[in-house]
Tab-separated table of C-alpha atoms and ligand atoms in Angstrom:
chain	number	residue	atom	x	y	z
A	1	MET	CA	87.457	-40.960	-1.777
A	2	GLU	CA	89.473	-41.509	0.998
A	3	PHE	CA	90.844	-44.766	2.028
A	4	ASP	CA	92.756	-46.613	4.667
A	5	THR	CA	94.681	-48.485	2.459
A	6	ALA	CA	94.871	-48.575	-1.246
A	7	ILE	CA	96.587	-52.201	-2.732
A	8	ILE	CA	97.835	-51.777	-5.917
A	9	GLY	CA	97.934	-55.262	-7.954
A	10	ALA	CA	94.951	-58.030	-6.815
A	11	GLY	CA	97.249	-61.236	-7.908
A	12	ALA	CA	97.734	-63.419	-4.822
A	13	ALA	CA	100.235	-61.200	-2.699
A	14	GLY	CA	97.631	-58.235	-3.415
A	15	MET	CA	94.349	-60.341	-2.601
A	16	MET	CA	95.660	-62.185	0.156
A	17	CYS	CA	96.101	-58.743	2.098
A	18	ALA	CA	93.177	-57.169	1.371
A	19	ALA	CA	91.932	-60.835	2.406
A	20	HIS	CA	92.988	-59.773	6.167
A	21	LEU	CA	92.275	-55.759	6.091
A	22	GLU	CA	90.907	-54.037	8.730
A	23	GLY	CA	89.638	-50.026	7.697
A	24	ARG	CA	88.638	-49.107	4.324
A	25	THR	CA	90.554	-50.416	1.525
A	26	LEU	CA	91.065	-49.977	-2.048
A	27	LEU	CA	91.884	-52.828	-4.308
A	28	VAL	CA	92.714	-51.785	-7.674
A	29	ASP	CA	93.916	-53.603	-10.889
A	30	HIS	CA	94.357	-53.122	-15.042
A	31	ALA	CA	93.315	-56.936	-15.560
A	32	LYS	CA	89.571	-57.614	-16.033
A	33	VAL	CA	89.777	-59.931	-13.122
A	34	ALA	CA	91.840	-60.648	-9.713
A	35	GLY	CA	93.911	-63.612	-9.130
A	36	GLU	CA	94.803	-64.178	-12.605
A	37	LYS	CA	98.532	-65.996	-12.467
A	38	ILE	CA	96.193	-67.797	-9.762
A	39	ARG	CA	94.311	-69.468	-12.271
A	40	ILE	CA	96.911	-70.358	-14.472
A	41	SER	CA	99.380	-71.797	-11.971
A	42	GLY	CA	100.366	-75.466	-11.482
A	43	GLY	CA	98.418	-76.426	-14.680
A	44	GLY	CA	95.434	-74.624	-13.729
A	45	ARG	CA	95.332	-76.090	-9.888
A	46	CYS	CA	97.725	-74.263	-8.524
A	47	ASN	CA	100.446	-75.922	-6.645
A	48	PHE	CA	100.053	-73.274	-3.636
A	49	THR	CA	102.531	-73.959	-1.435
A	50	ASN	CA	105.314	-76.180	-0.427
A	51	LEU	CA	105.698	-78.665	2.697
A	52	TYR	CA	108.730	-77.574	2.917
A	53	THR	CA	108.968	-74.437	2.868
A	54	ASP	CA	112.688	-73.403	4.142
A	55	PRO	CA	114.192	-69.812	3.843
A	56	ASN	CA	116.735	-71.842	1.461
A	57	ALA	CA	114.430	-72.264	-1.259
A	58	PHE	CA	114.607	-68.788	-1.640
A	59	ILE	CA	116.798	-66.611	-3.831
A	60	CYS	CA	117.600	-62.702	-1.927
A	61	ALA	CA	120.590	-60.250	-2.035
A	62	ASN	CA	119.919	-61.238	1.606
A	63	PRO	CA	119.147	-64.180	2.808
A	64	HIS	CA	117.831	-63.075	5.987
A	65	PHE	CA	115.123	-61.124	5.025
A	66	VAL	CA	112.131	-63.706	3.919
A	67	LYS	CA	112.844	-65.709	7.479
A	68	SER	CA	110.527	-63.555	9.345
A	69	ALA	CA	107.719	-63.059	6.961
A	70	LEU	CA	108.046	-67.103	6.776
A	71	ALA	CA	108.293	-67.661	9.951
A	72	ARG	CA	105.339	-65.132	10.872
A	73	TYR	CA	102.965	-66.649	8.049
A	74	THR	CA	103.448	-70.145	7.808
A	75	GLN	CA	102.801	-73.044	4.902
A	76	TRP	CA	101.105	-74.875	7.704
A	77	ASP	CA	98.887	-71.367	8.648
A	78	PHE	CA	97.518	-71.813	4.205
A	79	ILE	CA	96.743	-75.370	4.756
A	80	ASP	CA	94.839	-74.326	7.651
A	81	LEU	CA	92.888	-71.731	6.015
A	82	VAL	CA	92.785	-73.962	2.410
A	83	GLN	CA	91.272	-76.514	4.753
A	84	GLN	CA	88.983	-74.276	6.673
A	85	HIS	CA	87.348	-73.329	3.090
A	86	GLY	CA	87.014	-77.061	2.005
A	87	ILE	CA	89.438	-77.137	-0.551
A	88	ALA	CA	90.783	-80.359	-0.781
A	89	TRP	CA	94.184	-80.678	-1.981
A	90	HIS	CA	97.244	-83.119	-2.585
A	91	GLU	CA	101.081	-83.993	-2.541
A	92	LYS	CA	102.234	-84.877	-5.820
A	93	THR	CA	106.011	-84.737	-5.844
A	94	LEU	CA	109.474	-82.903	-3.187
A	95	GLY	CA	106.073	-81.704	-1.041
A	96	GLN	CA	104.010	-79.230	-3.637
A	97	LEU	CA	100.511	-79.031	-2.754
A	98	PHE	CA	97.877	-78.579	-6.026
A	99	CYS	CA	93.928	-78.613	-5.752
A	100	ASP	CA	92.513	-81.314	-5.964
A	101	ASN	CA	89.880	-79.504	-7.948
A	102	SER	CA	90.941	-76.462	-9.408
A	103	ALA	CA	92.941	-73.473	-8.961
A	104	LYS	CA	89.810	-71.036	-9.383
A	105	ASP	CA	89.129	-72.510	-5.670
A	106	ILE	CA	92.106	-70.707	-4.262
A	107	ILE	CA	90.625	-67.596	-6.386
A	108	ALA	CA	87.090	-68.322	-5.344
A	109	MET	CA	88.493	-68.090	-1.264
A	110	LEU	CA	90.043	-65.227	-1.214
A	111	ASN	CA	87.740	-64.171	-2.993
A	112	GLN	CA	85.229	-64.941	-0.301
A	113	LEU	CA	87.553	-63.223	2.535
A	114	ILE	CA	87.624	-60.141	0.465
A	115	ASP	CA	83.956	-59.211	0.428
A	116	ALA	CA	83.939	-60.338	4.192
A	117	ARG	CA	86.057	-56.991	4.607
A	118	THR	CA	85.943	-53.245	3.395
A	119	VAL	CA	87.433	-53.485	0.252
A	120	GLU	CA	86.274	-51.951	-2.863
A	121	ARG	CA	87.284	-53.411	-6.049
A	122	ARG	CA	88.430	-51.590	-9.024
A	123	LEU	CA	89.544	-53.219	-11.999
A	124	LYS	CA	90.570	-52.196	-15.573
A	125	SER	CA	91.986	-49.854	-13.538
A	126	SER	CA	95.094	-48.200	-13.272
A	127	ILE	CA	97.164	-45.363	-10.917
A	128	SER	CA	98.920	-42.313	-11.733
A	129	ASP	CA	100.542	-39.769	-10.700
A	130	ILE	CA	101.673	-41.019	-6.588
A	131	ARG	CA	102.639	-38.351	-4.474
A	132	LYS	CA	103.410	-38.042	-0.557
A	133	ARG	CA	100.483	-36.016	1.486
A	134	GLU	CA	101.812	-35.571	5.129
A	135	GLU	CA	99.661	-38.629	6.260
A	136	GLY	CA	99.721	-40.711	3.259
A	137	PHE	CA	100.094	-40.822	-0.079
A	138	SER	CA	97.750	-39.258	-2.787
A	139	PHE	CA	97.284	-40.622	-6.648
A	140	THR	CA	94.978	-40.358	-9.620
A	141	LEU	CA	93.084	-43.684	-10.373
A	142	HIS	CA	91.689	-44.558	-13.813
A	143	THR	CA	88.636	-46.683	-14.462
A	144	PRO	CA	86.752	-47.171	-17.218
A	145	GLU	CA	84.004	-44.590	-16.265
A	146	ALA	CA	86.365	-41.813	-14.975
A	147	LYS	CA	88.798	-40.353	-13.075
A	148	LEU	CA	89.175	-40.107	-9.133
A	149	GLN	CA	91.398	-38.499	-7.209
A	150	VAL	CA	92.322	-41.048	-4.401
A	151	SER	CA	94.324	-41.091	-1.443
A	152	THR	CA	95.230	-43.148	1.806
A	153	ARG	CA	97.310	-43.550	4.643
A	154	ASN	CA	98.695	-46.534	3.673
A	155	LEU	CA	100.190	-47.715	-0.007
A	156	ILE	CA	100.513	-51.380	-1.090
A	157	ILE	CA	102.138	-51.992	-3.895
A	158	ALA	CA	101.615	-56.080	-4.546
A	159	THR	CA	101.933	-55.669	-9.221
A	160	GLY	CA	104.246	-58.684	-8.897
A	161	GLY	CA	107.208	-58.646	-11.868
A	162	LYS	CA	107.120	-58.924	-15.652
A	163	SER	CA	106.760	-62.293	-16.433
A	164	ILE	CA	103.913	-62.655	-18.857
A	165	PRO	CA	103.466	-59.507	-20.302
A	166	LYS	CA	100.918	-61.433	-21.869
A	167	MET	CA	98.948	-60.999	-18.890
A	168	GLY	CA	99.655	-57.631	-18.261
A	169	ALA	CA	102.480	-58.113	-16.290
A	170	THR	CA	104.648	-54.697	-15.967
A	171	GLY	CA	107.653	-53.149	-13.805
A	172	PHE	CA	105.227	-50.743	-12.631
A	173	ALA	CA	106.319	-51.860	-8.227
A	174	TYR	CA	109.767	-51.201	-9.896
A	175	GLU	CA	109.052	-47.326	-11.356
A	176	VAL	CA	107.039	-46.526	-7.880
A	177	ALA	CA	110.477	-47.416	-6.134
A	178	GLU	CA	112.374	-44.956	-7.823
A	179	GLN	CA	110.228	-42.982	-7.798
A	180	PHE	CA	110.776	-43.006	-3.959
A	181	GLY	CA	114.087	-43.600	-3.865
A	182	LEU	CA	114.344	-47.252	-3.128
A	183	PRO	CA	116.553	-49.063	-4.842
A	184	VAL	CA	116.112	-51.803	-7.639
A	185	THR	CA	118.483	-55.024	-7.810
A	186	GLN	CA	118.608	-56.227	-11.705
A	187	THR	CA	115.556	-57.780	-12.635
A	188	ARG	CA	115.724	-61.159	-14.850
A	189	PRO	CA	113.612	-64.277	-16.248
A	190	ALA	CA	113.971	-66.884	-13.746
A	191	LEU	CA	112.013	-70.736	-13.429
A	192	VAL	CA	112.318	-70.255	-17.765
A	193	PRO	CA	113.440	-72.757	-20.400
A	194	PHE	CA	116.710	-71.967	-21.979
A	195	THR	CA	117.300	-72.446	-25.612
A	196	PHE	CA	120.021	-72.800	-28.122
A	197	PRO	CA	121.228	-71.201	-31.227
A	198	ASP	CA	121.379	-74.147	-33.731
A	199	GLY	CA	118.107	-76.600	-32.907
A	200	ARG	CA	120.404	-78.591	-30.554
A	201	PHE	CA	117.636	-81.273	-29.030
A	202	ALA	CA	115.069	-80.405	-32.164
A	203	GLU	CA	115.029	-83.800	-32.831
A	204	ILE	CA	114.904	-85.450	-29.284
A	205	SER	CA	111.889	-82.873	-28.726
A	206	GLY	CA	108.893	-84.776	-26.288
A	207	VAL	CA	111.977	-86.564	-24.668
A	208	ALA	CA	112.251	-86.100	-21.539
A	209	VAL	CA	113.728	-88.218	-18.486
A	210	PRO	CA	115.187	-88.211	-14.699
A	211	SER	CA	118.025	-86.065	-14.682
A	212	ARG	CA	120.563	-83.686	-11.849
A	213	ILE	CA	120.821	-80.013	-13.390
A	214	HIS	CA	123.693	-77.783	-11.543
A	215	ALA	CA	123.861	-74.461	-12.859
A	216	ASP	CA	125.508	-71.768	-10.439
A	217	GLY	CA	123.733	-73.437	-7.435
A	218	PRO	CA	122.338	-76.080	-5.963
A	219	THR	CA	122.057	-79.334	-8.092
A	220	PHE	CA	118.304	-79.979	-9.094
A	221	GLU	CA	116.928	-83.371	-9.231
A	222	GLU	CA	113.841	-83.816	-11.331
A	223	ALA	CA	112.839	-84.399	-14.649
A	224	LEU	CA	114.441	-82.781	-17.693
A	225	LEU	CA	112.789	-82.406	-21.172
A	226	PHE	CA	114.504	-81.710	-24.536
A	227	THR	CA	111.940	-78.992	-26.270
A	228	HIS	CA	112.092	-77.507	-30.161
A	229	ARG	CA	113.927	-74.454	-28.498
A	230	GLY	CA	116.018	-76.110	-26.228
A	231	LEU	CA	116.076	-77.420	-22.781
A	232	SER	CA	112.904	-77.220	-20.456
A	233	GLY	CA	111.223	-79.497	-17.459
A	234	PRO	CA	111.456	-79.115	-13.432
A	235	ALA	CA	115.242	-79.165	-13.086
A	236	ILE	CA	116.297	-76.700	-15.459
A	237	LEU	CA	113.676	-74.293	-14.441
A	238	GLN	CA	115.075	-74.623	-11.444
A	239	ALA	CA	118.794	-74.305	-12.235
A	240	SER	CA	117.620	-71.068	-14.516
A	241	SER	CA	117.045	-69.156	-11.706
A	242	TYR	CA	120.797	-69.703	-11.067
A	243	TRP	CA	122.022	-69.609	-14.161
A	244	ARG	CA	123.952	-66.258	-16.306
A	245	GLU	CA	124.453	-65.067	-19.492
A	246	GLY	CA	127.766	-67.214	-20.972
A	247	GLU	CA	127.552	-69.867	-18.251
A	248	THR	CA	127.583	-73.447	-19.087
A	249	VAL	CA	124.909	-75.547	-17.604
A	250	THR	CA	125.377	-79.591	-16.137
A	251	LEU	CA	123.287	-82.226	-17.327
A	252	ASP	CA	123.521	-85.892	-14.976
A	253	ILE	CA	121.826	-88.110	-17.216
A	254	LEU	CA	122.986	-91.092	-15.818
A	255	PRO	CA	120.926	-93.806	-14.912
A	256	ALA	CA	121.378	-94.885	-11.767
A	257	ASP	CA	123.321	-98.742	-11.857
A	258	MET	CA	124.074	-98.706	-15.677
A	259	TYR	CA	127.827	-99.440	-15.230
A	260	GLU	CA	127.155	-102.376	-13.840
A	261	ALA	CA	123.818	-102.957	-15.768
A	262	LEU	CA	125.739	-102.875	-19.396
A	263	ARG	CA	128.873	-104.865	-17.972
A	264	ASN	CA	126.598	-107.327	-17.184
A	265	GLN	CA	124.912	-107.111	-21.202
A	266	ARG	CA	128.267	-106.917	-22.457
A	267	GLN	CA	128.901	-110.730	-20.569
A	268	GLN	CA	125.872	-112.002	-21.596
A	269	ALA	CA	125.527	-110.409	-25.129
A	270	GLY	CA	128.923	-108.694	-26.722
A	271	ARG	CA	128.134	-109.712	-30.176
A	272	LYS	CA	124.970	-106.742	-29.772
A	273	ASN	CA	125.124	-103.164	-31.008
A	274	PHE	CA	126.165	-100.818	-28.308
A	275	THR	CA	123.437	-98.483	-29.380
A	276	THR	CA	120.609	-100.590	-29.462
A	277	GLU	CA	121.841	-101.964	-25.780
A	278	LEU	CA	121.622	-98.246	-24.216
A	279	ALA	CA	118.478	-98.048	-25.430
A	280	ARG	CA	117.323	-100.589	-22.582
A	281	HIS	CA	118.273	-97.820	-20.436
A	282	LEU	CA	117.730	-94.688	-22.425
A	283	PRO	CA	114.887	-93.651	-24.476
A	284	SER	CA	115.821	-94.770	-28.025
A	285	ARG	CA	115.866	-91.147	-29.510
A	286	LEU	CA	117.652	-90.015	-27.064
A	287	VAL	CA	120.303	-92.873	-27.658
A	288	ASP	CA	120.367	-91.208	-31.317
A	289	HIS	CA	121.125	-88.052	-30.629
A	290	LEU	CA	123.994	-89.245	-28.196
A	291	SER	CA	125.545	-90.627	-30.496
A	292	GLY	CA	126.172	-87.409	-32.866
A	293	VAL	CA	127.899	-86.420	-29.053
A	294	PHE	CA	129.610	-89.129	-27.955
A	295	ASP	CA	131.581	-92.343	-29.805
A	296	LEU	CA	128.937	-94.874	-29.445
A	297	SER	CA	129.796	-97.200	-31.999
A	298	GLY	CA	130.874	-100.497	-31.829
A	299	ASN	CA	129.080	-103.743	-30.318
A	300	LEU	CA	129.528	-104.597	-26.625
A	301	ALA	CA	132.395	-106.545	-26.390
A	302	ASP	CA	134.120	-103.627	-28.288
A	303	TRP	CA	133.730	-101.537	-24.614
A	304	SER	CA	136.105	-101.989	-22.190
A	305	ASP	CA	135.779	-101.297	-18.820
A	306	LYS	CA	137.871	-98.313	-19.560
A	307	ARG	CA	135.421	-97.177	-22.045
A	308	LEU	CA	131.980	-97.587	-20.667
A	309	SER	CA	132.801	-95.215	-17.668
A	310	GLU	CA	134.499	-92.597	-19.772
A	311	LEU	CA	131.003	-92.611	-21.004
A	312	MET	CA	128.974	-92.388	-17.878
A	313	ASN	CA	131.540	-89.815	-17.215
A	314	GLY	CA	130.503	-87.772	-19.666
A	315	LEU	CA	126.743	-88.921	-19.098
A	316	LYS	CA	126.891	-87.894	-15.663
A	317	HIS	CA	128.885	-84.278	-16.711
A	318	TRP	CA	127.403	-83.165	-20.220
A	319	GLN	CA	127.741	-79.848	-20.517
A	320	VAL	CA	126.103	-77.655	-22.975
A	321	THR	CA	125.983	-73.411	-22.763
A	322	PRO	CA	122.407	-71.975	-23.476
A	323	SER	CA	122.293	-68.926	-25.292
A	324	GLY	CA	119.883	-67.658	-23.251
A	325	THR	CA	116.472	-68.237	-22.506
A	326	GLU	CA	112.643	-68.298	-23.363
A	327	GLY	CA	112.871	-64.735	-21.398
A	328	TYR	CA	109.856	-62.856	-19.527
A	329	ARG	CA	107.606	-63.816	-21.899
A	330	THR	CA	107.302	-67.766	-20.584
A	331	ALA	CA	109.241	-67.180	-17.560
A	332	GLU	CA	107.160	-68.512	-14.089
A	333	VAL	CA	109.058	-65.416	-11.934
A	334	THR	CA	111.187	-62.493	-12.071
A	335	LEU	CA	114.372	-62.800	-10.459
A	336	GLY	CA	115.518	-60.021	-8.861
A	337	GLY	CA	113.307	-56.597	-7.628
A	338	VAL	CA	112.667	-54.031	-4.472
A	339	ASP	CA	115.853	-54.714	-2.595
A	340	THR	CA	115.470	-55.838	0.497
A	341	ASP	CA	118.138	-53.718	2.678
A	342	ALA	CA	115.521	-50.793	1.664
A	343	LEU	CA	112.228	-53.032	3.916
A	344	ASP	CA	111.800	-54.072	7.452
A	345	SER	CA	111.458	-57.898	7.035
A	346	LYS	CA	108.740	-57.956	9.743
A	347	THR	CA	106.107	-55.396	7.728
A	348	MET	CA	107.285	-54.886	4.191
A	349	ALA	CA	107.202	-51.268	5.003
A	350	SER	CA	109.393	-48.873	3.120
A	351	LYS	CA	112.516	-48.427	5.793
A	352	ASN	CA	112.079	-44.266	4.391
A	353	HIS	CA	108.784	-44.226	3.745
A	354	PRO	CA	106.308	-46.360	6.169
A	355	ASN	CA	103.239	-46.117	4.709
A	356	LEU	CA	104.820	-47.766	1.894
A	357	TYR	CA	104.764	-51.802	1.147
A	358	PHE	CA	105.854	-52.909	-1.094
A	359	ILE	CA	104.456	-57.615	-1.082
A	360	GLY	CA	104.730	-60.414	-3.105
A	361	GLU	CA	107.484	-60.828	-6.503
A	362	ALA	CA	107.596	-57.278	-6.198
A	363	VAL	CA	110.475	-57.929	-3.974
A	364	ASP	CA	113.554	-59.143	-4.797
A	365	VAL	CA	112.759	-62.438	-3.527
A	366	THR	CA	112.719	-66.066	-5.346
A	367	GLY	CA	110.913	-69.088	-4.415
A	368	TRP	CA	112.568	-72.700	-6.015
A	369	LEU	CA	109.894	-73.906	-8.305
A	370	GLY	CA	107.377	-75.802	-5.974
A	371	GLY	CA	105.200	-74.002	-4.302
A	372	TYR	CA	107.078	-71.842	-3.250
A	373	ASN	CA	106.635	-68.375	-4.702
A	374	PHE	CA	102.596	-68.423	-2.975
A	375	GLN	CA	104.524	-69.185	-0.279
A	376	TRP	CA	105.886	-65.337	-0.567
A	377	ALA	CA	103.350	-64.042	-1.964
A	378	TRP	CA	101.050	-65.092	1.523
A	379	SER	CA	103.110	-65.078	3.802
A	380	SER	CA	104.947	-61.543	2.331
A	381	ALA	CA	100.925	-60.374	2.123
A	382	MET	CA	100.299	-61.317	5.641
A	383	ALA	CA	103.192	-59.361	6.886
A	384	ALA	CA	102.281	-56.388	5.160
A	385	ALA	CA	98.134	-56.645	6.957
A	386	LYS	CA	99.394	-58.126	10.642
A	387	ALA	CA	101.267	-54.673	11.011
A	388	LEU	CA	98.329	-51.913	9.812
B	401	FDA	P1	101.007	-61.555	-9.546
B	401	FDA	O1	101.576	-61.444	-10.689
B	401	FDA	O2	100.170	-62.922	-8.860
B	401	FDA	O3	99.781	-60.295	-9.504
B	401	FDA	C1	99.930	-58.692	-9.968
B	401	FDA	C2	98.795	-57.982	-10.123
B	401	FDA	O4	99.296	-56.802	-10.354
B	401	FDA	C3	98.248	-58.861	-11.576
B	401	FDA	O5	97.058	-59.108	-11.826
B	401	FDA	C4	98.096	-58.108	-12.245
B	401	FDA	O6	97.529	-57.612	-13.311
B	401	FDA	C5	98.286	-56.383	-12.329
B	401	FDA	N1	99.426	-55.488	-12.652
B	401	FDA	C6	100.224	-55.192	-12.814
B	401	FDA	N2	100.934	-54.221	-12.934
B	401	FDA	C7	100.120	-53.079	-12.775
B	401	FDA	C8	99.252	-51.709	-12.856
B	401	FDA	N3	100.764	-51.560	-13.284
B	401	FDA	N4	98.250	-51.384	-12.420
B	401	FDA	C9	97.793	-51.550	-11.868
B	401	FDA	N5	97.663	-53.756	-11.979
B	401	FDA	C10	98.613	-53.643	-12.321
B	401	FDA	N6	104.466	-70.107	-8.345
B	401	FDA	C11	103.830	-71.086	-7.183
B	401	FDA	O7	103.972	-70.502	-5.828
B	401	FDA	N7	103.343	-71.965	-7.421
B	401	FDA	C12	102.911	-72.298	-9.133
B	401	FDA	O8	102.058	-73.533	-8.898
B	401	FDA	C13	103.255	-71.460	-9.592
B	401	FDA	N8	102.700	-71.650	-11.553
B	401	FDA	C14	102.849	-70.384	-11.814
B	401	FDA	C15	102.886	-70.681	-13.832
B	401	FDA	C16	102.853	-69.807	-14.530
B	401	FDA	C17	102.756	-69.918	-15.404
B	401	FDA	C18	103.356	-68.425	-14.181
B	401	FDA	C19	103.386	-67.583	-14.856
B	401	FDA	C20	103.834	-68.614	-12.760
B	401	FDA	C21	103.582	-69.539	-11.523
B	401	FDA	N9	103.890	-68.661	-10.615
B	401	FDA	C22	103.776	-69.731	-8.902
B	401	FDA	C23	104.584	-68.064	-10.132
B	401	FDA	C24	103.226	-66.938	-8.999
B	401	FDA	O9	102.239	-66.974	-10.304
B	401	FDA	C25	103.382	-65.759	-8.655
B	401	FDA	O10	104.646	-66.077	-8.528
B	401	FDA	C26	103.037	-64.785	-8.276
B	401	FDA	O11	101.519	-64.561	-8.501
B	401	FDA	C27	103.559	-63.657	-7.123
B	401	FDA	O12	101.872	-62.442	-6.657
B	401	FDA	P2	102.202	-60.932	-7.138
B	401	FDA	O13	101.086	-60.979	-6.229
B	401	FDA	O14	103.066	-60.906	-6.574
B	401	FDA	O15	102.448	-61.067	-8.364
């Protein structure tokens, strides 16, 4: 079998690329259906891009690498595509765009575009024995029915990262990179909840509060969720991409104006129990938990301005040290991947093997939570598609 281009991985990036390629294309995936992560993303509604997509929202050893692809296929281009296909969408928060109906609309759109091209899909299939030929590559394609020899001019690796192995995630892209001498930066789970060994927050599991969370990176202002295993919620997932083992995380759960409000309450109702009054600003289960962390004893009248501001400071800079994360089992993405120094930022082609491309999450590019990772999948896929 001969193809112009073979794409391995029919996820977001692989489908997007196949949907825009001229020539005979082979699209291979070992899953039963294409686009499974799109289907489950965004709680089933797919947060397909972000209005504020900007290179600063991506983590990469070379922060300039993402600029070209993101500029040449922008969030507005993808929004146009979605609109052309009559998919209704809405902004939820912070520029995050979701389908009104279902993530399946995005998969259907990509499948429709692929159907309009000369693409041969091979699902429940994998490849092995990739060899470089004079012009292009050859490999063995393992389908449920047969083992087939394939040759192709271009080979595009779009097999994603290692997160959620249960859904078929593998380190295949890194193996191919290594085979062809491309370095791979250290990979680790990202956008992932933190764990604590001692069931530290189990008693307040389910409590959520607005927060500002800081690990070793930007401060993220979103919800914090306490869980049986530790800490989760969007602000924590964001911070996890910057956290390393052993480091502390700073939780700021201080509600705005609480200091002044408590001082006023003290004037009006000094004999009231402090924790009861605090529970007017924070969930009462959280206040119970905080009693074990800070000294919250006494009536309001017992709280001097100094003691009050010390507590405010404590709630603003609450330092915790996670023992780890939930790992690839629940991580939304993989941090690290194929080293961008080995790739052409305009085309995603390998600098040493110009017919070999890496797109999507397989590359050392990780977006923040909020639609940025899909935008990277679309933009990097289009960078390769436009080059072919
Ligand atoms: P993707 O993982 O989509 O596709 C890779 C494909 O390769 C898969 O189909 C897999 O089966 C196949 N494959 C792997 N190894 C193979 C092998 N050896 N042989 C053959 N096939 C192989 N992002 C976002 O922007 N907005 C959101 O709302 C969400 N929500 C979300 C929820 C959850 C639960 C997760 C886990 C992730 C998200 N994400 C997200 C992240 C987003 O899903 C992710 O960044 C993209 O799917 C990456 O696209 P890729 O095409 O690179 O990989």
